[in-house]
Amino acid sequence: MRVGVALGYSGGFHETVDHVVELEKVGVDIAMVAEAYSYDAVSQLGYLAAATSTIELGSGVLPIYSRTPSLLAMTAAGLDYVSNGRFRLGIGTSGPQVIEGFHGVPFNAPLGRTREVVDICRQVWRRERVQYDGAYYTIPLPPERGTGLGKPLQLINHPVRARIPITIAALGPKNVELTAEIAEGWQPSFVYPEKVDVVWGEALRAGFAKRDPALGPLDVIASASLAIGDDIEDRLAWAKPTLALYIGGMGARGRNFYHDLATRYGFGAAADHVQNLYLAGKKAEAVDALPDDLVRHMSLVGPRGFVKERLAAYAEAGVTTLLVNPLTAHRREYLLFVEELLALLP
């Protein structure tokens, strides 16, 4: 199991770069940069590429609606070039609140668009003349939809790799099935290891049945809060605000993917209660309403023996890369937690 970190998107990035350099030295395998309605992830990934030398870098994730497929491919090839082949393209749909509310683009056909984006990216990286006649993307643009002057073009540069790994963030069964079929990696949110097969097993198996063996094994990238010690039970509460935000407020009632996930985990009543409180503006009460059992099983918070047991559970669930979020306000303790985790891995 590889260990990585997911970098936040709310400022302090210059300090974060220095921190990633330290993490690279202790053996962390990958750093992924998020993009929401914040600074873009690409500029920060380029900055990281210049400051590091061995750690893999990934977008976690770039929304497919806010860039054309060809631009996503160009960007990935550029980042792979400046990082000497250390980049992985993480993509996802985001949600209608961000896509329609911030970008002003319709949130439609997420499955079909994802498949076509992946097809076009790989065509660009192979340096083929890009020609695509899909349901959602037609390249070049037909004369009746433009000037009629468009012609098939190929990427000018020779990419470092003709096959840059693609990771898809997916939660719904159909999205997960598609990911297992066409992507090198899968990034689910808020993984409860013991529930993975119940929630996603059928979709994963359906996708694997159609998977091209040339893609290799699926890299399953899960995130978990981290704090290791004999007296850090209180840190579990540090993980709750983010979880309450996603389950309670990240999406409208009836269109919240994270609320749906908590429900599928068996915490439907609690998810409804958290959502009701959050949407009523009672954020502190929503945080307090989160069940400790749910948070604990999606975290690595506790004594070394407990954390080692949880690592085994993640491995049993098929997780191959673990992105950790150390629950601390101190940089030295952050590094200490990561070093202790690395020492606990088989």
CSV table of C-alpha atoms in Angstrom, one decimal:
chain,number,residue,atom,x,y,z
A,1,MET,CA,0.0,0.0,0.0
A,2,ARG,CA,1.3,3.4,-1.0
A,3,VAL,CA,1.0,6.4,1.2
A,4,GLY,CA,0.2,9.9,0.0
A,5,VAL,CA,-1.2,13.2,1.0
A,6,ALA,CA,-4.1,15.3,-0.3
A,7,LEU,CA,-3.3,19.0,-0.3
A,8,GLY,CA,-6.0,21.5,0.6
A,9,TYR,CA,-7.1,24.3,-1.7
A,10,SER,CA,-7.6,27.2,0.7
A,11,GLY,CA,-4.3,29.1,0.8
A,12,GLY,CA,-0.9,28.7,2.4
A,13,PHE,CA,0.5,26.9,-0.6
A,14,HIS,CA,4.0,28.3,-0.4
A,15,GLU,CA,4.4,26.7,3.0
A,16,THR,CA,2.7,23.5,1.8
A,17,VAL,CA,5.4,23.1,-0.9
A,18,ASP,CA,8.2,23.1,1.7
A,19,HIS,CA,6.1,20.6,3.6
A,20,VAL,CA,5.8,18.3,0.6
A,21,VAL,CA,9.6,18.4,0.1
A,22,GLU,CA,9.9,17.1,3.7
A,23,LEU,CA,7.3,14.4,3.0
A,24,GLU,CA,9.1,13.3,-0.1
A,25,LYS,CA,12.3,12.8,2.0
A,26,VAL,CA,10.5,10.5,4.5
A,27,GLY,CA,9.1,8.3,1.8
A,28,VAL,CA,5.6,9.6,0.9
A,29,ASP,CA,4.7,8.3,-2.5
A,30,ILE,CA,2.2,10.8,-3.9
A,31,ALA,CA,0.8,14.2,-3.4
A,32,MET,CA,-2.6,15.2,-4.9
A,33,VAL,CA,-3.8,18.8,-5.3
A,34,ALA,CA,-7.5,19.5,-5.1
A,35,GLU,CA,-9.5,21.9,-7.2
A,36,ALA,CA,-12.9,23.2,-6.3
A,37,TYR,CA,-13.8,26.9,-6.7
A,38,SER,CA,-10.4,27.8,-5.4
A,39,TYR,CA,-7.1,28.5,-7.0
A,40,ASP,CA,-6.6,26.2,-9.9
A,41,ALA,CA,-4.7,22.9,-9.2
A,42,VAL,CA,-2.5,23.1,-12.4
A,43,SER,CA,-0.4,26.1,-11.4
A,44,GLN,CA,0.2,24.6,-8.0
A,45,LEU,CA,1.2,21.2,-9.5
A,46,GLY,CA,3.7,23.0,-11.7
A,47,TYR,CA,5.2,24.7,-8.7
A,48,LEU,CA,5.4,21.3,-6.9
A,49,ALA,CA,7.0,19.7,-9.9
A,50,ALA,CA,9.8,22.2,-9.8
A,51,ALA,CA,10.4,21.8,-6.0
A,52,THR,CA,10.3,17.9,-5.9
A,53,SER,CA,12.1,15.1,-7.7
A,54,THR,CA,10.6,11.7,-6.9
A,55,ILE,CA,7.1,12.0,-5.4
A,56,GLU,CA,4.2,11.3,-7.8
A,57,LEU,CA,1.9,14.3,-8.4
A,58,GLY,CA,-1.7,14.2,-9.2
A,59,SER,CA,-4.8,16.4,-9.7
A,60,GLY,CA,-7.4,15.4,-7.2
A,61,VAL,CA,-9.6,16.3,-9.2
A,62,LEU,CA,-9.9,18.4,-12.3
A,63,PRO,CA,-13.6,18.8,-13.2
A,64,ILE,CA,-14.3,17.5,-16.7
A,65,TYR,CA,-16.8,20.3,-17.4
A,66,SER,CA,-14.6,23.3,-16.9
A,67,ARG,CA,-11.9,22.3,-19.6
A,68,THR,CA,-12.2,20.8,-23.0
A,69,PRO,CA,-11.0,17.2,-23.4
A,70,SER,CA,-8.0,18.4,-25.5
A,71,LEU,CA,-7.0,21.0,-22.9
A,72,LEU,CA,-7.1,18.4,-20.2
A,73,ALA,CA,-4.8,16.2,-22.3
A,74,MET,CA,-2.5,19.1,-23.1
A,75,THR,CA,-2.4,20.1,-19.4
A,76,ALA,CA,-1.6,16.5,-18.3
A,77,ALA,CA,1.1,16.2,-20.9
A,78,GLY,CA,2.6,19.5,-19.8
A,79,LEU,CA,2.6,18.5,-16.2
A,80,ASP,CA,4.1,15.1,-17.0
A,81,TYR,CA,6.8,16.9,-18.9
A,82,VAL,CA,7.8,19.3,-16.2
A,83,SER,CA,7.7,16.6,-13.5
A,84,ASN,CA,9.7,14.1,-15.7
A,85,GLY,CA,6.9,11.6,-15.9
A,86,ARG,CA,5.6,11.9,-12.3
A,87,PHE,CA,2.0,13.2,-13.1
A,88,ARG,CA,-1.3,11.4,-12.9
A,89,LEU,CA,-4.5,13.0,-14.2
A,90,GLY,CA,-7.2,12.9,-11.7
A,91,ILE,CA,-10.6,13.9,-13.1
A,92,GLY,CA,-14.2,13.9,-11.9
A,93,THR,CA,-17.5,15.5,-12.5
A,94,SER,CA,-17.7,17.7,-9.3
A,95,GLY,CA,-21.4,18.5,-8.8
A,96,PRO,CA,-24.1,20.8,-10.2
A,97,GLN,CA,-23.5,23.4,-7.4
A,98,VAL,CA,-20.0,24.1,-8.6
A,99,ILE,CA,-20.3,23.4,-12.3
A,100,GLU,CA,-23.5,25.4,-12.9
A,101,GLY,CA,-23.0,27.8,-10.0
A,102,PHE,CA,-19.4,28.8,-10.5
A,103,HIS,CA,-18.6,27.8,-14.1
A,104,GLY,CA,-22.0,28.4,-15.7
A,105,VAL,CA,-22.0,25.1,-17.6
A,106,PRO,CA,-24.8,22.6,-17.6
A,107,PHE,CA,-24.2,19.6,-15.4
A,108,ASN,CA,-25.3,16.8,-17.7
A,109,ALA,CA,-24.4,13.4,-19.0
A,110,PRO,CA,-21.6,12.7,-16.5
A,111,LEU,CA,-21.1,9.1,-17.5
A,112,GLY,CA,-21.0,9.7,-21.3
A,113,ARG,CA,-18.8,12.8,-21.0
A,114,THR,CA,-16.3,11.0,-18.8
A,115,ARG,CA,-15.9,8.1,-21.2
A,116,GLU,CA,-15.4,10.5,-24.1
A,117,VAL,CA,-13.0,12.7,-22.2
A,118,VAL,CA,-10.8,9.7,-21.4
A,119,ASP,CA,-10.9,8.5,-25.1
A,120,ILE,CA,-9.9,11.9,-26.4
A,121,CYS,CA,-7.1,12.4,-23.9
A,122,ARG,CA,-5.5,9.1,-24.9
A,123,GLN,CA,-5.8,10.0,-28.5
A,124,VAL,CA,-4.0,13.3,-27.9
A,125,TRP,CA,-1.2,11.6,-25.9
A,126,ARG,CA,-0.7,9.1,-28.8
A,127,ARG,CA,-0.1,12.1,-31.0
A,128,GLU,CA,-2.9,11.1,-33.4
A,129,ARG,CA,-4.7,13.7,-35.3
A,130,VAL,CA,-7.6,14.3,-33.0
A,131,GLN,CA,-10.8,13.2,-34.6
A,132,TYR,CA,-13.8,12.2,-32.5
A,133,ASP,CA,-17.4,11.8,-33.2
A,134,GLY,CA,-19.1,11.3,-29.9
A,135,ALA,CA,-22.5,12.1,-28.4
A,136,TYR,CA,-21.0,15.0,-26.4
A,137,TYR,CA,-17.8,16.0,-28.1
A,138,THR,CA,-17.2,16.3,-31.9
A,139,ILE,CA,-13.7,17.1,-33.0
A,140,PRO,CA,-13.1,19.0,-35.3
A,141,LEU,CA,-16.2,21.0,-34.9
A,142,PRO,CA,-18.6,20.4,-37.9
A,143,PRO,CA,-19.0,23.2,-40.4
A,144,GLU,CA,-22.7,23.7,-39.5
A,145,ARG,CA,-21.7,24.4,-35.9
A,146,GLY,CA,-18.8,26.8,-36.6
A,147,THR,CA,-16.8,28.5,-39.4
A,148,GLY,CA,-16.1,25.3,-41.2
A,149,LEU,CA,-12.3,26.0,-40.9
A,150,GLY,CA,-11.5,23.4,-38.2
A,151,LYS,CA,-9.2,20.6,-39.2
A,152,PRO,CA,-7.7,17.6,-37.4
A,153,LEU,CA,-4.6,18.5,-35.5
A,154,GLN,CA,-2.1,16.5,-33.4
A,155,LEU,CA,-0.2,17.6,-30.3
A,156,ILE,CA,3.0,19.4,-31.4
A,157,ASN,CA,5.1,18.0,-28.6
A,158,HIS,CA,6.1,14.4,-28.0
A,159,PRO,CA,4.7,13.6,-24.5
A,160,VAL,CA,7.0,11.9,-22.0
A,161,ARG,CA,4.5,9.1,-21.9
A,162,ALA,CA,1.9,8.1,-24.4
A,163,ARG,CA,-0.2,6.7,-21.6
A,164,ILE,CA,-0.5,9.1,-18.6
A,165,PRO,CA,-2.4,7.4,-15.8
A,166,ILE,CA,-6.0,8.6,-15.3
A,167,THR,CA,-7.7,8.4,-12.0
A,168,ILE,CA,-11.5,9.0,-11.8
A,169,ALA,CA,-13.3,10.2,-8.7
A,170,ALA,CA,-16.5,8.2,-8.6
A,171,LEU,CA,-19.2,7.3,-6.0
A,172,GLY,CA,-22.3,6.2,-7.8
A,173,PRO,CA,-22.5,2.6,-9.0
A,174,LYS,CA,-22.5,3.4,-12.7
A,175,ASN,CA,-19.6,5.8,-12.4
A,176,VAL,CA,-17.7,3.2,-10.4
A,177,GLU,CA,-18.4,0.6,-13.0
A,178,LEU,CA,-17.1,2.9,-15.7
A,179,THR,CA,-14.0,3.7,-13.7
A,180,ALA,CA,-13.2,0.0,-13.2
A,181,GLU,CA,-13.5,-0.5,-16.9
A,182,ILE,CA,-11.5,2.4,-18.4
A,183,ALA,CA,-9.2,4.1,-15.8
A,184,GLU,CA,-5.9,3.3,-14.2
A,185,GLY,CA,-7.1,4.6,-10.8
A,186,TRP,CA,-10.3,5.1,-8.8
A,187,GLN,CA,-10.6,7.7,-6.1
A,188,PRO,CA,-13.7,7.2,-3.9
A,189,SER,CA,-14.5,9.6,-1.0
A,190,PHE,CA,-14.9,8.7,2.6
A,191,VAL,CA,-14.1,5.0,2.4
A,192,TYR,CA,-15.5,2.7,5.1
A,193,PRO,CA,-13.4,-0.4,4.4
A,194,GLU,CA,-15.8,-3.0,5.7
A,195,LYS,CA,-18.6,-1.6,3.5
A,196,VAL,CA,-16.7,-1.3,0.2
A,197,ASP,CA,-17.8,-4.6,-1.2
A,198,VAL,CA,-21.4,-4.1,-0.1
A,199,VAL,CA,-21.6,-0.6,-1.7
A,200,TRP,CA,-19.4,-0.9,-4.7
A,201,GLY,CA,-18.5,-4.6,-5.2
A,202,GLU,CA,-21.1,-5.4,-7.8
A,203,ALA,CA,-20.2,-2.3,-9.8
A,204,LEU,CA,-16.4,-3.0,-9.6
A,205,ARG,CA,-16.9,-6.6,-10.8
A,206,ALA,CA,-19.0,-5.4,-13.7
A,207,GLY,CA,-16.4,-2.9,-14.7
A,208,PHE,CA,-13.5,-5.4,-14.3
A,209,ALA,CA,-15.3,-7.8,-16.6
A,210,LYS,CA,-15.0,-5.3,-19.5
A,211,ARG,CA,-11.5,-3.9,-18.5
A,212,ASP,CA,-8.6,-4.0,-21.0
A,213,PRO,CA,-5.8,-6.1,-19.3
A,214,ALA,CA,-3.3,-3.5,-20.7
A,215,LEU,CA,-4.6,-1.1,-18.1
A,216,GLY,CA,-3.2,-3.2,-15.3
A,217,PRO,CA,-4.6,-3.5,-11.8
A,218,LEU,CA,-6.9,-0.6,-10.6
A,219,ASP,CA,-5.2,1.7,-8.2
A,220,VAL,CA,-7.8,2.3,-5.5
A,221,ILE,CA,-7.0,5.6,-3.8
A,222,ALA,CA,-8.7,6.2,-0.4
A,223,SER,CA,-8.5,9.1,1.9
A,224,ALA,CA,-8.3,8.9,5.7
A,225,SER,CA,-7.7,11.2,8.7
A,226,LEU,CA,-4.6,10.3,10.7
A,227,ALA,CA,-3.5,10.6,14.3
A,228,ILE,CA,-1.5,7.9,16.0
A,229,GLY,CA,-1.0,7.7,19.8
A,230,ASP,CA,-2.4,6.5,23.1
A,231,ASP,CA,-4.2,9.7,24.1
A,232,ILE,CA,-5.5,11.3,20.9
A,233,GLU,CA,-9.1,10.1,20.9
A,234,ASP,CA,-10.1,13.8,20.9
A,235,ARG,CA,-8.6,14.2,17.4
A,236,LEU,CA,-11.5,12.2,16.0
A,237,ALA,CA,-13.6,15.3,16.5
A,238,TRP,CA,-11.2,17.2,14.2
A,239,ALA,CA,-12.4,15.0,11.3
A,240,LYS,CA,-16.0,15.8,11.8
A,241,PRO,CA,-16.5,19.3,10.4
A,242,THR,CA,-15.4,18.3,6.9
A,243,LEU,CA,-17.5,15.2,6.9
A,244,ALA,CA,-20.5,17.2,8.2
A,245,LEU,CA,-19.9,19.8,5.4
A,246,TYR,CA,-20.0,17.1,2.7
A,247,ILE,CA,-22.9,15.0,4.1
A,248,GLY,CA,-24.9,18.0,5.1
A,249,GLY,CA,-24.2,20.8,2.8
A,250,MET,CA,-22.3,19.7,-0.3
A,251,GLY,CA,-25.3,19.4,-2.7
A,252,ALA,CA,-29.0,20.1,-2.5
A,253,ARG,CA,-31.4,17.8,-0.7
A,254,GLY,CA,-31.9,14.8,-2.8
A,255,ARG,CA,-28.8,15.6,-5.0
A,256,ASN,CA,-26.0,15.1,-2.4
A,257,PHE,CA,-23.6,12.2,-3.4
A,258,TYR,CA,-22.0,12.1,0.0
A,259,HIS,CA,-25.3,11.9,1.9
A,260,ASP,CA,-26.3,9.1,-0.4
A,261,LEU,CA,-23.0,7.3,0.4
A,262,ALA,CA,-23.5,7.6,4.2
A,263,THR,CA,-27.0,6.2,3.6
A,264,ARG,CA,-25.6,3.2,1.7
A,265,TYR,CA,-23.2,2.6,4.5
A,266,GLY,CA,-26.2,2.2,6.8
A,267,PHE,CA,-26.3,5.6,8.4
A,268,GLY,CA,-29.3,7.0,6.6
A,269,ALA,CA,-31.1,8.4,9.6
A,270,ALA,CA,-28.0,10.1,10.9
A,271,ALA,CA,-27.2,11.5,7.4
A,272,ASP,CA,-30.8,12.9,7.2
A,273,HIS,CA,-30.4,14.5,10.7
A,274,VAL,CA,-27.0,16.0,9.8
A,275,GLN,CA,-28.3,17.4,6.5
A,276,ASN,CA,-31.4,18.9,8.1
A,277,LEU,CA,-29.3,20.7,10.7
A,278,TYR,CA,-26.7,21.8,8.2
A,279,LEU,CA,-29.1,23.2,5.7
A,280,ALA,CA,-30.9,25.0,8.6
A,281,GLY,CA,-27.7,26.8,9.3
A,282,LYS,CA,-27.0,24.8,12.5
A,283,LYS,CA,-23.5,23.7,11.5
A,284,ALA,CA,-22.1,23.1,15.0
A,285,GLU,CA,-25.1,20.9,15.8
A,286,ALA,CA,-24.6,19.1,12.5
A,287,VAL,CA,-21.0,18.3,13.4
A,288,ASP,CA,-22.0,17.0,16.8
A,289,ALA,CA,-24.7,14.8,15.3
A,290,LEU,CA,-22.2,12.8,13.3
A,291,PRO,CA,-22.0,9.2,14.8
A,292,ASP,CA,-18.5,8.5,16.2
A,293,ASP,CA,-18.7,5.0,14.8
A,294,LEU,CA,-19.0,6.3,11.2
A,295,VAL,CA,-16.1,8.7,11.6
A,296,ARG,CA,-13.9,6.2,13.4
A,297,HIS,CA,-14.2,3.6,10.7
A,298,MET,CA,-13.3,6.1,8.0
A,299,SER,CA,-10.2,7.3,9.9
A,300,LEU,CA,-6.8,6.2,11.2
A,301,VAL,CA,-7.1,7.7,14.7
A,302,GLY,CA,-6.0,5.8,17.7
A,303,PRO,CA,-3.1,3.7,19.3
A,304,ARG,CA,-0.6,2.0,17.0
A,305,GLY,CA,-2.3,-1.4,17.4
A,306,PHE,CA,-5.7,0.0,16.3
A,307,VAL,CA,-4.2,1.9,13.3
A,308,LYS,CA,-2.4,-1.3,12.2
A,309,GLU,CA,-5.8,-3.2,12.3
A,310,ARG,CA,-7.4,-0.4,10.2
A,311,LEU,CA,-4.6,-0.6,7.7
A,312,ALA,CA,-5.3,-4.3,7.3
A,313,ALA,CA,-9.0,-3.5,6.8
A,314,TYR,CA,-8.1,-1.0,4.0
A,315,ALA,CA,-5.9,-3.5,2.4
A,316,GLU,CA,-8.6,-6.2,2.6
A,317,ALA,CA,-11.0,-3.8,0.9
A,318,GLY,CA,-8.6,-3.4,-2.0
A,319,VAL,CA,-7.1,0.0,-1.2
A,320,THR,CA,-3.7,0.3,-2.8
A,321,THR,CA,-3.0,4.0,-2.1
A,322,LEU,CA,-3.9,5.8,1.1
A,323,LEU,CA,-4.1,9.6,1.1
A,324,VAL,CA,-3.8,10.7,4.7
A,325,ASN,CA,-4.8,13.9,6.4
A,326,PRO,CA,-2.9,14.2,9.7
A,327,LEU,CA,-5.1,15.8,12.4
A,328,THR,CA,-2.7,18.3,14.0
A,329,ALA,CA,-1.8,22.0,14.0
A,330,HIS,CA,1.9,21.3,14.3
A,331,ARG,CA,4.2,20.5,11.3
A,332,ARG,CA,6.5,18.3,13.3
A,333,GLU,CA,3.6,16.2,14.7
A,334,TYR,CA,2.3,16.0,11.1
A,335,LEU,CA,5.5,14.4,9.9
A,336,LEU,CA,5.7,12.2,13.0
A,337,PHE,CA,2.2,10.8,12.3
A,338,VAL,CA,3.2,10.1,8.7
A,339,GLU,CA,6.5,8.4,9.7
A,340,GLU,CA,4.7,6.2,12.2
A,341,LEU,CA,2.2,5.2,9.6
A,342,LEU,CA,4.9,4.3,7.2
A,343,ALA,CA,6.6,2.2,9.9
A,344,LEU,CA,3.3,0.3,10.5
A,345,LEU,CA,2.8,-0.7,6.9
A,346,PRO,CA,3.6,-4.4,6.1
